[in-house]
Amino acid sequence: MTAAPDLPDQARPTSDALFRASPSRRPRNMGQTIRWLLLFAGGIAMVMPIAYMISTSLKWPHEVYNVNLIPEEPMIENYTYVLEDGRFYLWFWNSLFIATITTVANLFFDSLVGYTLCKFRFPGRKLVFIAILSTLMIPTEMLVIPWYLMSQSFGWLDSYWGIMFPGLMTAFGTFLMKQFFESVPDDFIEAARIDGLNELQIWWTVAMPLVKPALAALAIFVFLGNWTAFLWPLIVTNSTDMYTLPVGLSSFGDEADVAWELIMTGAAISTIPTLIVFLIFQRFIIRGVVMAGLKG
Amino acid sequence: MAQLALRNLVKRYGSTEVLHGINLEVADGEFVVFVGPSGCGKSTTLRMIAGLEEVSDGVIEIGGREVNHLEPKERDIAMVFQNYAIYPHMSVRKNIAFGLRSSKMSKPDKARRIEEVAGILSMTELLERKPSQLSGGQRQRVAIGRAMVRDPSVFLFDEPLSNLDAQLRTQMRLEIKKLHQRVGNTIVFVTHDQVEAMTMADRIVIMKDGRIQQVGTPDEVYHRPQNTFVARFIGAPSMNMLDAEMSDGRVIMPQGQAIQLGGLTTAQPGRITLGVRPDDLVPVESDMLIQGKVTVREPLGSETLIYVDTPGGEIVVKADGRKPPAVGEVVRLGADPANLHVFDRETGMVLR
C-alpha cells in the first residue's frame, strides 16, 4: 500500500469536499443495492426448492406437510430406507446408463450433422436444416403416441433402446453445433485437407477440439434432460426393473398416500450425478469462453 | 520443364466467369508473386492450384503432370494461409508434425525433420508452446514450418503477411526471402501489396478483373509497364498520368510544350496519356514539361512528397527532403524523355 502523500493543509480535501463528491456516487450505490437485492431474491428462489428437498428428506412422514424449513426431529432413516431398497440402485443405474448413452450419442450425431450442414455445400442443404429446425416446434406430448406405436412395432417396449431412441439425436443439439462450427475458420479445414486428412479425420481431429465449449454445454443439457425425463420413460416402461429414477421415485408410497419424504430423499441422492456432470463440464465452458477472448 | 503451368485457366461461379483464361509457366525454384487489387482473381487462382477450388476450364500442371482432378493432398503442394490456420489446441510441435501425418516417414525421421525445420525457422525453444502463447510473427513461422516440413514441390502463400503490423511484415518479408534462397523450392505468393511483390519476387504477375495484365521481373514491371493499370499499380506513390496529344510524332502537353520522343510504336495523331513517375520529375529552368502550384507537402524525412496543381490535373513529385518548395510556390518540372511513358488513352496500352 502506498503511503498518503504529505500534502499541505490547504491541499487536503475537507470532509465537505468529500461529501460534495458523493452525490454522483449515490445513484450508483443505489443501483448496486437494487442489483444485489434482485440477485439475492433470485438466489433465494433457486436455493429454496433444494433446501426444502433436503429438509423434507430429513422429516418424519407426519411432519412432511409442515412448511418449516428445519425439521423438528431430524432423522436419516429415509436415506437408509431408500438406499437399502434394491430397486433404487437399479433405477439409478437405468437413469445413469440411459443418460450417458444418450449424451454420447448426441455429442456424436449432433456434431456430425451440424458440421456437415455448416461446412459442406450440397443441394438441399438449407432445406434439410430447416426441416430439422422445424421439428423443434412439435411438442413431446404430440410425439409420444407415434413413438409408442413405433416402439411397439419394433418390439422395443420396456427396453433401454425403447427409452433412448427418441433422444439419440436432437434438433436443438444439431442447431447448437452448427452455429458453433460457423466460428471455426474454413482455413483450418482447408489446411487439414491439404495436409492429407480425409473429411472424417478433419471433423474429429481439427473441428471437434475447437468446439469443446459447445460440446460441454450440449453434454450438460442432454444429460440433465435425460436424467430428469419422466413422461416418455413412464409410458414406454412397464416393469419396475426398467424404471428410470424419476419414474421409480414417483412410485414411492401407496394408493392412499404419496411418500414425499422418500421421494425427496431419492431426489436428493439423484442430484449427485448431475452435480458431478455440471462441475466437470462447467470447466470446459469457462475455459472455452476465456480462450475465445484471446486474439488469434 | 516448368514446375507449375497454368494453361487457359478459367473459373466460373454459375454463369459468372471470374477468371478468363490464365496462362503462366513457373520454373523450378522460382519465386512468383501474384499481385492485384481485391477481387482480381489472384486468390482464386492460388486456391485452384491448391485444389481447394474446382477448375471450370483449362489445365493445371505441377511437376509435368496434370493435377486438375487430384485431391489437394495428392498435388505435392503446401499452403500458408492469411490467418495462419495453425490449430490452437495443438502445440507448435504437433502443428508442424501435422503436415507429416500422411507421410510414410518413420517416427524418428519425422522427429528429426521437425527439429530441422524448427532450427531453420529459429523455433526450437518454442516447440512445446501453444499458439496462444506466440506472437503474430512466431505464429506465421509455425504456419511456414508446417508447410516446409513436407518439402513440397510448390509452396503456396495466400497473403500471409496481411495480419502483421508494418514492422513485423518487413521482417517476415526478409525472412521468407532468405528462406527461399536457402531451401530453393518453387513459391507462388499472393498479395495485394505491391511493395511485397517488388521486394520478394523473381517475377511478378499483375492481375485485374480475372486477367493477367503483365508478367515480368520487378524491374520490368516498374520501368516498362505494359498498360496504365500496371503503371499506376506498381510504385508508390503511383505514376502521374497526364492527358496529352500526339501530333507530327511529337507529344503536345496541356500547357502547349512539345516534346520529341523516339521509339514510339505509332506515329498516329491522337489523344494519349503521358506517364511519369514522381521521382523522375525534377525542378528545371528550361525544357519544362509542366508547371503548377504546390498545394500540399508531405515530409518523409529524406524526401518530401509535394502535390502540384497543374492544368493536366494534380500530380505528385518526390522532392529533396532538405529544401522542398513551399506551399503556394509555382514550380516548373521537367523529366528525362527516356523516363516518360506513353499510353494510348483509349486502350491504356503502352505506345513506347
XYZ file of C-alpha atoms in Angstrom:
648
model
C 0.000 0.000 0.000
C 1.292 3.434 -0.856
C 1.691 5.978 1.932
C -0.549 9.047 1.927
C 1.279 11.965 0.302
C 2.418 14.687 2.649
C 0.148 17.462 1.407
C -0.051 20.981 2.773
C -3.207 21.548 4.809
C -4.941 23.662 2.181
C -4.403 20.910 -0.391
C -6.091 18.263 1.727
C -9.708 17.543 0.782
C -12.088 18.576 3.550
C -14.894 16.311 4.691
C -17.255 18.777 2.967
C -15.458 18.334 -0.325
C -15.601 14.571 0.036
C -19.296 14.787 0.732
C -19.870 17.003 -2.278
C -18.182 14.437 -4.456
C -20.525 11.712 -3.295
C -23.876 12.699 -4.928
C -22.651 11.280 -8.240
C -21.818 8.049 -6.430
C -25.088 7.769 -4.546
C -27.279 6.705 -7.510
C -24.619 4.201 -8.458
C -24.716 2.753 -4.929
C -28.495 2.716 -5.134
C -28.387 0.810 -8.413
C -25.821 -1.545 -6.947
C -28.104 -2.189 -3.959
C -31.076 -2.937 -6.204
C -28.939 -5.261 -8.293
C -27.759 -7.093 -5.167
C -31.328 -7.355 -3.864
C -32.545 -8.782 -7.164
C -29.680 -11.260 -7.249
C -30.378 -12.184 -3.646
C -34.069 -12.770 -4.419
C -33.092 -14.853 -7.457
C -30.653 -16.832 -5.325
C -33.334 -17.495 -2.703
C -35.767 -18.633 -5.418
C -33.117 -21.078 -6.718
C -31.989 -22.377 -3.363
C -35.346 -22.749 -1.589
C -36.633 -25.783 -3.537
C -33.315 -27.551 -2.940
C -33.410 -26.599 0.741
C -36.970 -27.911 1.030
C -35.998 -31.097 -0.783
C -33.215 -31.763 1.712
C -35.377 -30.621 4.641
C -38.254 -32.930 3.640
C -35.855 -35.820 3.205
C -34.922 -35.394 6.884
C -38.520 -35.255 8.179
C -40.860 -37.863 9.611
C -43.967 -38.614 7.479
C -46.290 -36.733 9.849
C -44.149 -33.590 9.517
C -43.980 -33.507 5.698
C -46.846 -31.038 5.262
C -45.376 -28.706 7.852
C -43.727 -25.829 5.952
C -40.957 -25.194 8.472
C -37.523 -25.498 6.882
C -35.787 -27.015 9.928
C -37.259 -30.419 10.837
C -38.432 -30.689 14.433
C -36.840 -34.098 14.823
C -34.319 -34.575 12.021
C -33.698 -38.185 11.062
C -31.743 -40.061 8.381
C -33.849 -43.187 8.327
C -35.356 -42.068 4.996
C -31.879 -42.300 3.443
C -31.162 -45.733 4.915
C -34.617 -46.903 3.762
C -34.096 -45.668 0.202
C -30.524 -46.913 -0.031
C -31.457 -50.320 1.380
C -34.239 -50.663 -1.192
C -32.567 -52.650 -4.003
C -34.836 -51.023 -6.634
C -33.291 -47.610 -6.035
C -29.875 -48.784 -7.256
C -31.466 -50.394 -10.301
C -33.340 -47.204 -11.209
C -30.232 -45.168 -10.545
C -28.249 -47.410 -12.907
C -31.008 -47.297 -15.555
C -31.008 -43.495 -15.481
C -27.235 -43.277 -15.485
C -26.902 -45.727 -18.385
C -29.620 -44.071 -20.459
C -28.437 -40.512 -19.797
C -24.806 -41.419 -20.550
C -25.505 -43.300 -23.782
C -27.897 -40.606 -24.963
C -25.384 -37.867 -24.165
C -22.581 -39.623 -26.053
C -24.906 -40.300 -28.993
C -25.980 -36.653 -29.086
C -22.406 -35.384 -28.951
C -21.550 -37.674 -31.860
C -24.585 -37.340 -34.130
C -25.470 -33.688 -33.458
C -21.923 -32.512 -34.045
C -21.525 -34.668 -37.167
C -24.759 -33.387 -38.707
C -24.070 -29.814 -37.514
C -20.590 -29.925 -39.064
C -21.907 -31.319 -42.359
C -24.623 -28.665 -42.599
C -22.119 -25.952 -41.747
C -19.020 -26.819 -43.756
C -20.267 -28.668 -46.852
C -22.080 -27.155 -49.789
C -24.638 -29.503 -51.326
C -28.042 -29.088 -52.954
C -30.869 -29.005 -50.408
C -28.583 -28.125 -47.502
C -30.784 -25.280 -46.281
C -33.924 -27.357 -46.741
C -32.509 -30.145 -44.574
C -31.528 -27.628 -41.912
C -34.974 -26.005 -41.902
C -36.617 -29.449 -41.754
C -34.500 -30.329 -38.709
C -35.237 -26.979 -37.045
C -38.963 -27.258 -37.694
C -39.114 -30.392 -35.520
C -38.356 -28.111 -32.571
C -41.886 -26.756 -32.898
C -43.526 -30.137 -32.241
C -44.171 -30.712 -28.518
C -43.091 -34.004 -26.928
C -46.693 -34.730 -25.902
C -47.629 -34.936 -29.580
C -44.811 -37.313 -30.347
C -45.238 -39.870 -27.608
C -48.073 -41.726 -29.377
C -46.134 -42.221 -32.664
C -43.053 -43.126 -30.622
C -45.089 -45.647 -28.647
C -46.545 -47.200 -31.786
C -43.085 -47.370 -33.302
C -41.627 -48.970 -30.180
C -44.474 -51.475 -30.185
C -43.904 -52.361 -33.842
C -40.168 -52.810 -33.344
C -40.609 -54.689 -30.079
C -38.758 -52.022 -28.127
C -41.369 -51.540 -25.360
C -39.971 -51.853 -21.850
C -36.336 -51.827 -23.050
C -33.371 -49.463 -22.842
C -33.486 -48.970 -26.580
C -37.169 -48.015 -26.364
C -36.426 -45.348 -23.724
C -33.367 -43.986 -25.545
C -34.196 -43.951 -29.250
C -36.215 -40.699 -29.438
C -33.411 -38.713 -27.849
C -30.298 -40.144 -29.523
C -30.156 -37.103 -31.769
C -31.863 -33.765 -31.219
C -32.722 -30.816 -33.430
C -31.600 -28.421 -30.727
C -28.195 -30.131 -30.461
C -27.758 -30.075 -34.240
C -28.636 -26.392 -34.352
C -26.295 -25.581 -31.451
C -23.372 -27.458 -33.004
C -23.948 -25.974 -36.472
C -23.853 -22.488 -35.009
C -20.621 -23.214 -33.150
C -18.966 -24.768 -36.208
C -19.643 -21.472 -38.011
C -16.973 -19.966 -35.749
C -14.335 -22.463 -36.962
C -12.493 -20.720 -39.835
C -12.646 -22.538 -43.170
C -8.878 -22.082 -43.422
C -8.416 -24.700 -40.673
C -10.479 -27.197 -42.643
C -8.689 -26.417 -45.898
C -5.246 -26.558 -44.270
C -6.097 -30.019 -42.930
C -7.348 -31.069 -46.373
C -4.003 -30.018 -47.884
C -2.198 -31.836 -45.056
C -3.824 -35.051 -46.261
C -6.667 -35.698 -43.820
C -9.945 -37.162 -45.031
C -13.202 -35.410 -44.145
C -13.976 -37.606 -41.132
C -10.455 -37.075 -39.758
C -10.793 -33.312 -40.237
C -14.080 -33.319 -38.295
C -12.647 -35.374 -35.471
C -9.056 -34.032 -35.253
C -9.454 -30.383 -36.204
C -13.056 -29.208 -35.871
C -14.222 -31.079 -32.759
C -11.459 -29.850 -30.395
C -12.276 -26.285 -31.443
C -15.906 -26.545 -30.314
C -15.287 -28.137 -26.912
C -17.281 -25.443 -25.061
C -20.305 -26.202 -27.219
C -19.845 -29.924 -26.667
C -19.663 -29.332 -22.909
C -22.846 -27.248 -22.961
C -24.619 -29.843 -25.074
C -23.430 -32.627 -22.765
C -24.906 -30.824 -19.747
C -28.225 -30.119 -21.464
C -28.657 -33.632 -22.799
C -27.521 -35.395 -19.636
C -29.795 -33.321 -17.396
C -32.688 -33.629 -19.829
C -32.433 -37.408 -19.871
C -31.658 -37.743 -16.180
C -34.847 -35.908 -15.281
C -37.007 -37.259 -18.150
C -40.311 -38.543 -16.836
C -43.133 -38.697 -19.372
C -41.644 -40.934 -22.073
C -39.894 -43.390 -19.693
C -43.174 -43.685 -17.763
C -45.085 -44.531 -20.951
C -42.596 -46.888 -22.567
C -41.706 -48.926 -19.450
C -43.962 -51.495 -17.828
C -41.799 -53.412 -15.361
C -40.380 -51.676 -12.289
C -36.976 -53.107 -13.260
C -36.904 -50.837 -16.332
C -37.962 -47.672 -14.486
C -35.684 -44.691 -14.545
C -35.062 -42.813 -11.315
C -37.799 -40.135 -11.712
C -40.375 -42.788 -12.647
C -39.223 -45.068 -9.833
C -39.258 -42.299 -7.227
C -42.814 -41.341 -8.160
C -43.878 -44.872 -7.334
C -42.873 -44.476 -3.677
C -45.875 -44.593 -1.406
C -49.159 -46.409 -1.907
C -52.554 -45.735 -3.427
C -53.695 -43.863 -0.323
C -50.740 -41.545 0.112
C -47.571 -40.320 -1.581
C -44.410 -40.798 0.493
C -42.969 -37.323 -0.120
C -40.154 -37.805 2.379
C -38.910 -40.835 0.415
C -39.359 -39.137 -2.942
C -37.367 -36.136 -1.687
C -34.695 -38.433 -0.275
C -34.346 -40.188 -3.642
C -34.361 -36.835 -5.440
C -31.640 -35.520 -3.122
C -29.443 -38.542 -3.856
C -30.183 -38.328 -7.568
C -28.863 -34.763 -7.805
C -25.337 -36.018 -7.072
C -24.555 -37.267 -10.646
C -26.000 -34.115 -12.200
C -23.803 -32.021 -9.938
C -20.758 -34.070 -10.950
C -21.588 -33.728 -14.659
C -22.094 -29.999 -14.269
C -18.865 -29.498 -12.333
C -16.846 -31.480 -14.894
C -18.216 -29.778 -17.999
C -18.557 -26.295 -16.497
C -14.750 -26.037 -16.502
C -14.705 -26.627 -20.270
C -17.343 -23.969 -20.831
C -15.449 -21.394 -18.777
C -12.140 -22.322 -20.432
C -13.799 -22.036 -23.822
C -15.092 -18.571 -23.058
C -11.655 -17.490 -21.790
C -9.905 -18.890 -24.909
C -12.418 -17.248 -27.232
C -11.443 -13.877 -25.739
C -7.827 -14.216 -26.820
C -6.583 -12.679 -30.037
C -5.937 -15.170 -32.830
C 10.368 -28.073 -67.641
C 8.044 -25.771 -65.734
C 7.367 -26.789 -62.158
C 3.936 -25.230 -62.402
C 1.983 -24.476 -65.541
C -1.422 -22.866 -65.915
C -2.970 -23.242 -69.339
C -6.109 -21.293 -70.267
C -7.337 -21.487 -66.702
C -10.962 -20.439 -66.355
C -13.133 -20.199 -63.252
C -16.897 -19.741 -63.296
C -19.322 -19.439 -60.413
C -22.620 -20.337 -62.044
C -22.800 -18.188 -65.145
C -20.322 -15.622 -63.815
C -16.797 -16.007 -65.156
C -14.230 -14.656 -62.706
C -11.023 -15.918 -64.357
C -10.821 -15.542 -68.100
C -8.040 -17.815 -69.310
C -4.891 -17.548 -67.247
C -1.660 -18.717 -68.877
C 1.550 -18.913 -66.890
C 4.636 -21.054 -66.527
C 6.626 -21.055 -63.292
C 10.135 -22.501 -63.384
C 11.548 -24.842 -60.748
C 12.740 -22.822 -57.757
C 11.191 -19.595 -58.964
C 9.523 -17.109 -56.588
C 6.427 -15.777 -58.332
C 4.162 -13.194 -56.755
C 0.554 -12.643 -57.831
C -0.453 -9.078 -57.092
C -3.571 -7.081 -57.780
C -6.477 -5.303 -56.141
C -9.239 -7.118 -54.235
C -11.409 -9.237 -56.500
C -8.826 -9.546 -59.287
C -8.767 -13.356 -59.037
C -5.303 -13.885 -57.539
C -6.501 -15.856 -54.504
C -8.927 -17.844 -56.646
C -6.054 -18.809 -58.941
C -3.981 -19.891 -55.933
C -6.858 -21.910 -54.474
C -7.333 -23.630 -57.825
C -3.649 -24.555 -57.848
C -4.088 -25.919 -54.311
C -7.143 -27.932 -55.304
C -9.473 -26.028 -52.978
C -11.479 -24.684 -55.915
C -12.595 -26.698 -58.914
C -11.211 -25.802 -62.336
C -14.010 -24.757 -64.717
C -11.798 -24.948 -67.762
C -8.124 -25.234 -68.635
C -5.271 -27.248 -67.193
C -3.035 -27.046 -64.132
C 0.235 -28.964 -64.258
C 2.552 -29.469 -61.306
C 5.876 -31.152 -61.976
C 4.752 -32.006 -65.503
C 1.577 -33.897 -64.570
C -1.963 -32.630 -64.840
C -3.465 -32.217 -61.385
C -6.950 -30.903 -62.240
C -8.715 -33.883 -60.744
C -6.314 -34.676 -57.916
C -7.166 -34.045 -54.281
C -5.136 -31.267 -52.554
C -3.100 -33.859 -50.631
C -2.096 -35.580 -53.876
C -0.724 -32.440 -55.533
C 2.551 -32.214 -53.629
C 1.874 -28.651 -52.530
C 1.782 -26.897 -49.170
C -0.099 -23.743 -48.370
C 0.299 -20.954 -45.840
C -2.935 -19.111 -45.112
C -3.604 -15.465 -44.349
C -4.787 -16.162 -40.796
C -2.030 -18.786 -40.331
C -4.531 -21.686 -39.819
C -2.446 -23.166 -37.038
C -4.533 -25.295 -34.735
C -4.992 -23.548 -31.361
C -5.455 -26.815 -29.445
C -2.092 -28.254 -30.553
C 1.440 -27.351 -29.522
C 3.874 -25.923 -32.078
C 5.489 -29.368 -32.390
C 2.137 -31.030 -33.099
C 1.179 -28.318 -35.537
C 4.364 -28.854 -37.521
C 4.055 -32.644 -37.217
C 0.524 -32.343 -38.619
C 1.995 -31.748 -42.049
C 3.670 -35.159 -41.854
C 0.583 -37.171 -40.871
C 0.179 -38.732 -44.278
C 3.922 -39.162 -44.803
C 5.440 -42.650 -44.811
C 8.460 -41.462 -42.789
C 9.439 -43.396 -39.668
C 8.775 -41.758 -36.290
C 12.454 -40.919 -35.591
C 12.764 -39.445 -39.091
C 9.673 -37.334 -38.532
C 11.021 -36.087 -35.188
C 14.357 -35.254 -36.846
C 12.605 -33.427 -39.666
C 10.526 -31.363 -37.202
C 13.670 -30.379 -35.280
C 15.412 -29.485 -38.538
C 12.559 -27.224 -39.677
C 12.277 -25.669 -36.214
C 16.004 -24.974 -36.363
C 15.761 -23.294 -39.772
C 12.926 -21.089 -38.513
C 14.600 -20.439 -35.107
C 11.702 -22.009 -33.240
C 13.382 -24.869 -31.383
C 12.671 -23.356 -27.969
C 9.009 -22.706 -28.893
C 8.139 -26.278 -29.868
C 6.146 -27.105 -26.735
C 4.191 -23.831 -26.655
C 0.578 -23.389 -27.691
C -0.251 -20.867 -30.464
C -1.938 -18.558 -27.940
C 1.475 -18.134 -26.271
C 3.115 -16.927 -29.513
C 3.374 -13.520 -31.149
C 1.961 -12.879 -34.619
C 5.360 -13.338 -36.276
C 6.011 -16.580 -34.391
C 2.607 -17.928 -35.411
C 3.378 -17.115 -39.007
C 6.669 -19.007 -38.684
C 4.778 -22.037 -37.327
C 2.479 -21.904 -40.345
C 5.509 -21.761 -42.645
C 7.112 -24.605 -40.679
C 4.078 -26.799 -41.164
C 4.281 -26.175 -44.897
C 8.074 -26.633 -45.046
C 8.179 -29.892 -43.148
C 6.695 -31.782 -46.084
C 9.244 -30.437 -48.567
C 6.591 -29.909 -51.259
C 7.178 -29.212 -54.953
C 5.342 -25.904 -54.708
C 4.718 -23.586 -51.750
C 1.568 -21.512 -51.920
C 1.285 -18.381 -49.771
C -2.106 -16.660 -49.566
C -1.477 -13.113 -48.277
C 0.455 -14.467 -45.299
C 1.714 -11.105 -44.069
C -1.563 -9.173 -44.151
C -2.326 -9.692 -40.454
C 1.063 -8.473 -39.236
C 1.972 -4.944 -38.262
C 4.171 -2.914 -40.603
C 7.469 -3.588 -38.818
C 6.862 -7.321 -38.462
C 5.732 -7.523 -42.061
C 9.042 -6.077 -43.233
C 10.925 -8.535 -41.028
C 8.898 -11.568 -42.189
C 9.280 -10.462 -45.820
C 13.012 -10.652 -45.410
C 12.811 -13.980 -43.585
C 10.671 -15.558 -46.311
C 13.069 -14.301 -48.974
C 16.062 -15.715 -47.087
C 14.180 -18.965 -46.580
C 13.555 -19.233 -50.303
C 17.221 -18.643 -51.039
C 18.077 -21.382 -48.553
C 15.562 -24.112 -49.458
C 15.066 -23.184 -53.113
C 11.505 -24.523 -53.514
C 9.111 -23.041 -56.031
C 6.932 -20.395 -54.384
C 3.692 -18.845 -55.554
C 2.869 -15.913 -53.292
C -0.333 -13.882 -53.365
C -0.502 -10.333 -52.056
C -2.321 -7.089 -52.669
C 0.738 -5.137 -51.509
C 2.914 -4.072 -54.430
C 5.875 -3.395 -52.104
C 5.808 -7.052 -51.001
C 5.632 -8.096 -54.634
C 8.531 -5.863 -55.690
C 10.822 -6.844 -52.834
C 10.280 -10.594 -52.853
C 9.522 -11.762 -56.375
C 11.707 -13.186 -59.091
C 8.738 -12.468 -61.332
C 5.521 -10.561 -60.661
C 2.148 -11.452 -62.123
C -0.133 -8.411 -62.063
C -3.825 -9.229 -62.273
C -7.004 -7.244 -62.724
C -10.593 -8.401 -63.248
C -9.601 -12.034 -63.719
C -6.944 -11.330 -66.357
C -3.168 -11.147 -66.241
C -2.091 -7.608 -67.066
C 1.643 -8.205 -67.168
C 4.214 -10.800 -66.127
C 7.768 -9.690 -65.557
C 10.633 -9.107 -63.183
C 10.170 -6.287 -60.649
C 12.470 -4.175 -62.798
C 10.430 -4.819 -65.951
C 7.026 -4.082 -64.445
C 8.316 -0.911 -62.807
C 10.288 0.504 -65.689
C 8.355 -0.933 -68.632
C 4.674 -1.185 -67.639
C 2.534 -2.588 -70.431
C -0.544 -0.525 -69.644
C -1.816 2.300 -67.459
C -3.157 -0.124 -64.820
C 0.269 -1.695 -64.228
C 1.911 1.738 -64.379
C -0.399 3.049 -61.662
C -0.448 -0.109 -59.539
C 3.304 -0.593 -59.276
C 5.263 2.090 -57.485
C 4.378 4.278 -54.532
C 3.276 6.983 -54.969
C 1.610 5.986 -58.244
C 2.827 7.121 -61.620
C 1.440 10.520 -62.655
C -0.833 10.330 -65.676
C -1.194 13.448 -67.848
C -3.534 13.825 -70.767
C -1.666 14.964 -73.900
C -1.958 14.946 -77.678
C 0.218 13.274 -80.281
C 0.932 15.430 -83.298
C 3.574 15.072 -86.009
C 5.414 12.472 -83.906
C 5.613 14.875 -81.008
C 3.795 14.922 -77.675
C 1.938 18.186 -77.020
C 1.450 18.838 -73.289
C -1.640 20.623 -71.825
C 0.328 23.857 -71.443
C 1.496 23.662 -75.041
C 5.030 22.334 -74.594
C 6.057 19.937 -77.354
C 8.361 17.004 -76.631
C 10.120 14.955 -79.233
C 10.096 11.288 -78.226
C 11.753 8.483 -80.110
C 10.772 4.840 -80.218
C 7.008 5.325 -80.425
C 5.216 2.254 -81.770
C 2.715 4.505 -83.503
C 3.058 7.908 -85.029
C -0.719 8.226 -85.431
C -2.011 11.562 -84.234
C -4.469 11.339 -81.352
C -5.060 11.503 -77.664
C -2.508 9.893 -75.436
C -1.688 9.567 -71.746
C 1.784 10.540 -70.684
C 3.069 8.713 -67.604
C 5.883 9.995 -65.431
C 6.934 8.685 -62.038
C 7.058 11.130 -59.087
C 10.814 10.509 -58.658
C 11.537 11.253 -62.325
C 10.141 14.773 -62.121
C 12.724 17.416 -61.231
C 12.643 21.230 -60.992
C 14.022 22.746 -64.194
C 14.707 26.185 -65.629
C 14.394 25.209 -69.304
C 12.867 22.245 -71.213
C 9.916 22.342 -68.869
C 7.358 19.523 -69.121
C 4.684 21.047 -66.927
C 4.279 23.724 -64.314
C 1.877 24.225 -61.404
C 1.339 25.432 -57.873
C 2.326 23.392 -54.818
C -0.830 22.617 -52.777
C 0.316 20.118 -50.142
C 3.641 18.897 -48.722
C 4.166 15.502 -47.104
C 7.601 15.353 -45.423
C 9.025 11.803 -45.257
C 12.483 12.669 -43.915
C 14.974 12.088 -46.706
C 12.390 13.265 -49.250
C 9.167 15.249 -49.339
C 6.145 14.446 -51.458
C 4.733 17.593 -52.982
C 1.338 17.752 -54.642
C 1.225 20.134 -57.566
C -1.927 21.504 -59.157
C -1.393 21.632 -62.953
C -3.683 22.236 -65.938
C -3.463 18.468 -66.593
C -4.663 17.628 -63.069
C -2.934 17.086 -59.737
C 0.454 15.414 -59.841
C 2.791 14.237 -57.118
C 6.537 14.842 -57.092
C 9.294 13.438 -54.886
C 11.369 16.440 -53.849
C 14.553 16.720 -51.831
C 13.606 16.467 -48.164
C 16.047 19.195 -47.097
C 14.736 22.084 -49.246
C 11.314 21.291 -50.667
C 9.296 24.027 -52.411
C 6.860 25.878 -50.188
C 3.076 25.520 -50.415
C 1.786 28.080 -52.924
C 5.078 28.221 -54.795
C 4.907 27.752 -58.567
C 7.262 25.006 -59.747
C 8.481 24.240 -63.250
C 9.030 20.493 -63.672
C 10.859 18.511 -66.294
C 11.893 14.908 -66.858
C 14.385 12.909 -68.866
C 12.495 11.892 -72.045
C 13.847 8.369 -71.539
C 11.742 8.130 -68.364
C 8.461 9.139 -69.958
C 5.824 6.505 -70.685
C 3.317 6.969 -73.457
C -0.020 5.136 -73.411
C -2.960 5.052 -75.767
C -5.687 6.964 -73.969
C -8.462 4.703 -75.317
C -6.951 1.260 -74.752
C -4.483 2.145 -71.994
C -1.815 0.094 -73.772
C 1.783 1.290 -73.930
C 2.946 3.016 -77.108
C 6.533 3.459 -76.041
